[in-house]
C-alpha cells in the first residue's frame, strides 16, 4: 500500500504537482523511502517557486525600461517631439534605459554562469591594498563634491590570489551601495591580516539597513528601497554577484548594519 501511494505521488510530481506528500507509516526501509520522497518533493517545490519568482522579477525589471524605450522611440518616429531640445531629452532617456537593460542582462548572465560553475576565475597574486585603492579612485571626486570623507587603514604587505577584475567588481558594488545611501560622514576602508588570510572591511555612515532586511540583502533582486534603488540604476543583483565571487575565492561576505547609523561590509 505505501509503495502504491508513492507511485501515485510520483506520477503527480511528474505532472507538475509538487505539493504532494506521502504518509509515513513506519521507520523501516519503506518509511525511510517515504521520508526521502517527501524531502525530494519539498526541494523541487521550493526550487520551482524560486524559478517562478525569478522569472517574475526579470519580467518586472525589464518592463519599465522597455516601456520607456518603446514609448519615446515611437514619439520620435511619429514626430511628436516638436523641438530639438525635446528630441535630445527623449534620446537621452532611450539611451539611459537601454544601458539599464544591458546592465541587467549582463548581471544575469554573470550570475547564471557562476551558479552553474561555468565561469572560471583567472587568479593571480595581487597586492590587495593597491587593488582596493585603484578600485576606489573613481569615487574620490563624487565624494569630495558631496562633502564626504574616504579614509584608508590598510596593510600594504597583504598579497592575495584572486581574479583582479572580479575583486574590483565586488569592491565597486559595495562602494556604489554605500554612496547611494550616504548623505554625511563618509566611508572607512580597512585591510588587516587574518588567521585565515585577510579581512577587508568597508564601513559607511549612511542610512543603514533595517534588521528585517539584513537576512535577505544578498538575494537576487531584493531591494530595501525599491523606488530609490531603481531610480539610481541598480539591477538588484550586485550583492548576489559579489557574494558568489567571494565564495568562489574561498571567502565569506558578512554585512552588519544598524538603521540610522550605517553599514559595515566585510
Coordinates of C-alpha atoms in Angstrom, one line a residue:
X1 CA 0.0 0.0 0.0
X2 CA 2.7 2.6 0.9
X3 CA 4.6 1.8 -2.3
X4 CA 1.4 2.3 -4.4
X5 CA 0.9 5.6 -2.7
X6 CA 4.5 6.7 -3.6
X7 CA 3.9 5.6 -7.2
X8 CA 0.8 7.7 -7.4
X9 CA 2.6 10.6 -5.7
X10 CA 5.5 10.3 -8.2
X11 CA 3.1 10.4 -11.1
X12 CA 1.6 13.6 -9.7
X13 CA 5.0 15.2 -9.3
X14 CA 5.9 14.2 -12.9
X15 CA 2.8 16.2 -13.9
X16 CA 3.9 19.3 -12.0
X17 CA 2.1 18.9 -8.7
X18 CA 5.0 19.4 -6.3
X19 CA 2.8 19.9 -3.2
X20 CA 2.0 16.2 -2.9
X21 CA 3.4 14.3 0.1
X22 CA 3.1 10.7 1.2
X23 CA 2.2 9.4 4.6
X24 CA 5.0 7.8 6.6
X25 CA 3.6 4.6 8.2
X26 CA 6.8 3.1 9.7
X27 CA 10.5 3.7 10.4
X28 CA 11.8 0.8 8.3
X29 CA 13.2 1.0 4.7
X30 CA 9.7 1.8 3.3
X31 CA 9.3 4.6 5.9
X32 CA 12.8 6.0 5.0
X33 CA 11.9 5.9 1.3
X34 CA 8.7 7.8 2.0
X35 CA 10.7 10.4 4.0
X36 CA 13.2 10.8 1.2
X37 CA 10.4 11.2 -1.3
X38 CA 8.8 14.0 0.8
X39 CA 12.2 15.7 1.1
X40 CA 12.7 15.5 -2.7
X41 CA 9.2 16.8 -3.4
X42 CA 9.7 19.7 -1.0
X43 CA 13.0 20.6 -2.6
X44 CA 11.5 20.5 -6.1
X45 CA 8.6 22.7 -4.9
X46 CA 10.9 25.3 -3.4
X47 CA 13.1 25.4 -6.5
X48 CA 10.0 25.7 -8.7
X49 CA 8.8 28.6 -6.5
X50 CA 12.2 30.3 -6.7
X51 CA 12.2 29.9 -10.5
X52 CA 8.8 31.4 -10.9
X53 CA 9.8 34.3 -8.6
X54 CA 13.0 34.8 -10.5
X55 CA 11.2 34.9 -13.9
X56 CA 8.5 37.3 -12.4
X57 CA 11.3 39.6 -11.1
X58 CA 13.1 39.6 -14.5
X59 CA 9.8 40.5 -16.2
X60 CA 9.2 43.3 -13.7
X61 CA 12.7 44.7 -14.1
X62 CA 12.6 44.7 -17.9
X63 CA 9.0 46.0 -18.2
X64 CA 9.9 49.6 -17.1
X65 CA 12.9 50.2 -19.4
X66 CA 11.2 48.5 -22.3
X67 CA 8.1 50.7 -22.0
X68 CA 10.3 53.8 -21.9
X69 CA 12.3 52.8 -25.0
X70 CA 9.1 51.8 -26.8
X71 CA 7.2 55.0 -25.9
X72 CA 9.9 57.6 -26.6
X73 CA 11.1 55.9 -29.8
X74 CA 7.5 55.9 -31.1
X75 CA 7.3 59.5 -30.2
X76 CA 10.4 60.3 -32.2
X77 CA 9.3 58.3 -35.2
X78 CA 5.9 60.0 -35.2
X79 CA 7.4 63.4 -34.9
X80 CA 5.7 64.2 -31.5
X81 CA 8.9 66.0 -30.3
X82 CA 8.4 69.5 -31.5
X83 CA 11.8 70.9 -30.7
X84 CA 15.4 69.8 -30.9
X85 CA 15.6 70.0 -27.1
X86 CA 12.7 67.6 -26.7
X87 CA 14.3 65.2 -29.1
X88 CA 17.6 65.2 -27.3
X89 CA 15.7 64.7 -24.0
X90 CA 13.9 61.7 -25.4
X91 CA 17.1 60.2 -26.9
X92 CA 18.8 60.5 -23.6
X93 CA 16.0 58.6 -21.9
X94 CA 16.2 55.9 -24.5
X95 CA 20.0 55.7 -24.1
X96 CA 19.7 55.5 -20.3
X97 CA 17.1 52.8 -20.3
X98 CA 18.9 50.8 -22.9
X99 CA 22.0 50.8 -20.7
X100 CA 19.9 49.7 -17.8
X101 CA 18.7 46.7 -19.7
X102 CA 22.2 46.0 -20.9
X103 CA 23.5 46.0 -17.3
X104 CA 20.6 43.8 -16.1
X105 CA 21.2 41.2 -18.9
X106 CA 25.0 41.3 -18.2
X107 CA 24.5 40.7 -14.5
X108 CA 22.0 37.9 -15.1
X109 CA 24.5 36.2 -17.5
X110 CA 27.3 36.6 -14.9
X111 CA 25.2 35.2 -12.1
X112 CA 24.0 32.3 -14.2
X113 CA 27.5 31.3 -15.3
X114 CA 28.8 31.5 -11.7
X115 CA 25.9 29.4 -10.3
X116 CA 26.4 26.8 -13.0
X117 CA 30.2 26.8 -12.3
X118 CA 30.7 27.7 -16.0
X119 CA 32.8 30.9 -15.1
X120 CA 36.4 30.2 -14.4
X121 CA 38.3 32.8 -12.3
X122 CA 41.7 33.9 -13.6
X123 CA 43.6 34.1 -10.3
X124 CA 46.9 35.8 -10.0
X125 CA 49.0 37.1 -7.0
X126 CA 47.7 40.6 -6.3
X127 CA 48.8 43.4 -3.9
X128 CA 45.4 43.8 -2.2
X129 CA 45.8 47.2 -0.7
X130 CA 46.8 48.7 -4.1
X131 CA 43.9 47.0 -5.8
X132 CA 41.5 48.5 -3.3
X133 CA 42.9 52.0 -3.8
X134 CA 42.8 51.7 -7.6
X135 CA 39.2 50.4 -7.4
X136 CA 38.0 53.3 -5.3
X137 CA 39.8 56.1 -7.2
X138 CA 36.8 56.9 -9.4
X139 CA 34.7 57.8 -6.3
X140 CA 37.1 60.4 -4.9
X141 CA 35.6 63.3 -6.9
X142 CA 32.0 62.4 -6.2
X143 CA 32.6 62.0 -2.5
X144 CA 34.5 65.3 -2.3
X145 CA 31.8 67.0 -4.2
X146 CA 29.2 65.7 -1.7
X147 CA 31.4 66.7 1.3
X148 CA 32.1 63.0 2.2
X149 CA 35.3 61.5 3.5
X150 CA 37.1 58.4 2.3
X151 CA 39.7 57.0 4.7
X152 CA 42.1 54.0 4.4
X153 CA 43.8 51.9 7.0
X154 CA 45.4 49.0 5.1
X155 CA 48.3 46.7 5.4
X156 CA 50.3 47.1 2.2
X157 CA 52.1 43.8 2.5
X158 CA 49.0 41.6 2.0
X159 CA 49.1 39.6 -1.2
X160 CA 46.0 37.6 -2.4
X161 CA 45.5 35.0 -5.1
X162 CA 42.5 36.4 -7.0
X163 CA 40.8 37.5 -10.2
X164 CA 41.6 41.2 -10.4
X165 CA 38.6 42.2 -12.4
X166 CA 36.1 40.3 -10.3
X167 CA 37.6 41.5 -7.0
X168 CA 37.4 45.1 -8.3
X169 CA 33.7 44.4 -9.3
X170 CA 32.9 43.4 -5.7
X171 CA 34.6 46.5 -4.2
X172 CA 32.8 48.8 -6.6
X173 CA 29.4 47.1 -6.0
X174 CA 29.8 47.7 -2.2
X175 CA 31.0 51.3 -2.8
X176 CA 28.1 52.1 -5.1
X177 CA 25.6 50.9 -2.5
X178 CA 27.4 52.8 0.3
X179 CA 27.5 56.1 -1.6
X180 CA 23.9 55.7 -2.8
X181 CA 22.6 56.0 0.8
X182 CA 25.2 58.3 2.2
X183 CA 24.4 61.9 3.0
X184 CA 27.0 62.9 5.5
X185 CA 30.2 61.5 7.1
X186 CA 32.0 59.1 4.9
X187 CA 33.4 55.6 4.2
X188 CA 36.3 54.0 6.0
X189 CA 38.2 51.0 4.5
X190 CA 40.4 48.7 6.5
X191 CA 42.5 45.8 5.4
X192 CA 44.1 43.6 8.0
X193 CA 45.8 40.2 8.2
X194 CA 43.5 37.4 9.5
X195 CA 44.3 33.9 10.7
X196 CA 42.6 32.5 7.6
X197 CA 44.2 35.1 5.2
X198 CA 42.9 38.7 5.4
X199 CA 39.9 40.8 6.2
X200 CA 38.7 43.7 4.1
X201 CA 36.1 46.0 5.7
X202 CA 34.1 48.8 4.1
X203 CA 32.1 50.8 6.6
X204 CA 29.9 53.8 5.9
X205 CA 27.9 56.3 8.0
X206 CA 24.8 56.1 5.7
X207 CA 21.2 55.3 6.5
X208 CA 21.8 51.7 7.3
X209 CA 19.7 48.6 6.6
X210 CA 16.6 47.6 8.7
X211 CA 17.1 44.5 10.8
X212 CA 14.4 42.6 9.0
X213 CA 16.1 43.2 5.6
X214 CA 19.6 42.1 6.5
X215 CA 18.9 38.3 6.1
X216 CA 17.7 38.9 2.5
X217 CA 20.0 41.7 1.3
X218 CA 22.2 39.3 -0.8
X219 CA 19.2 37.7 -2.5
X220 CA 18.7 38.3 -6.2
X221 CA 16.5 41.4 -6.9
X222 CA 16.0 42.1 -3.2
X223 CA 15.7 45.8 -2.5
X224 CA 15.4 47.6 0.8
X225 CA 14.2 50.8 -1.0
X226 CA 12.9 49.7 -4.4
X227 CA 12.0 53.1 -5.8
X228 CA 15.2 54.8 -4.9
X229 CA 17.5 52.0 -6.0
X230 CA 15.8 51.7 -9.4
X231 CA 16.0 55.4 -10.0
X232 CA 19.7 55.2 -9.3
X233 CA 20.2 52.5 -11.9
X234 CA 20.7 49.4 -9.7
X235 CA 19.8 46.0 -11.0
X236 CA 19.3 44.4 -7.6
X237 CA 21.9 41.7 -8.5
X238 CA 25.1 43.4 -7.3
X239 CA 25.3 41.9 -3.8
X240 CA 24.2 38.5 -5.1
X241 CA 27.0 38.5 -7.6
X242 CA 29.5 39.9 -5.0
X243 CA 28.7 37.1 -2.6
X244 CA 29.2 34.5 -5.3
X245 CA 32.5 36.0 -6.4
X246 CA 33.8 36.0 -2.9
X247 CA 32.6 32.4 -2.3
X248 CA 34.5 31.3 -5.5
X249 CA 37.6 32.9 -3.9
X250 CA 37.1 30.8 -0.8
X251 CA 35.9 33.8 1.3
X252 CA 32.8 34.9 3.0
X253 CA 30.7 38.1 2.8
X254 CA 29.3 39.5 6.1
X255 CA 27.0 42.5 6.4
X256 CA 26.3 44.3 9.7
X257 CA 24.1 47.3 9.9
X258 CA 22.1 49.5 12.2
X259 CA 19.2 51.6 10.9
X260 CA 20.2 55.3 11.0
X261 CA 23.8 54.7 11.8
X262 CA 25.4 52.9 8.9
X263 CA 26.6 49.6 7.4
X264 CA 29.7 47.5 7.6
X265 CA 30.5 45.0 4.9
X266 CA 33.5 42.6 5.3

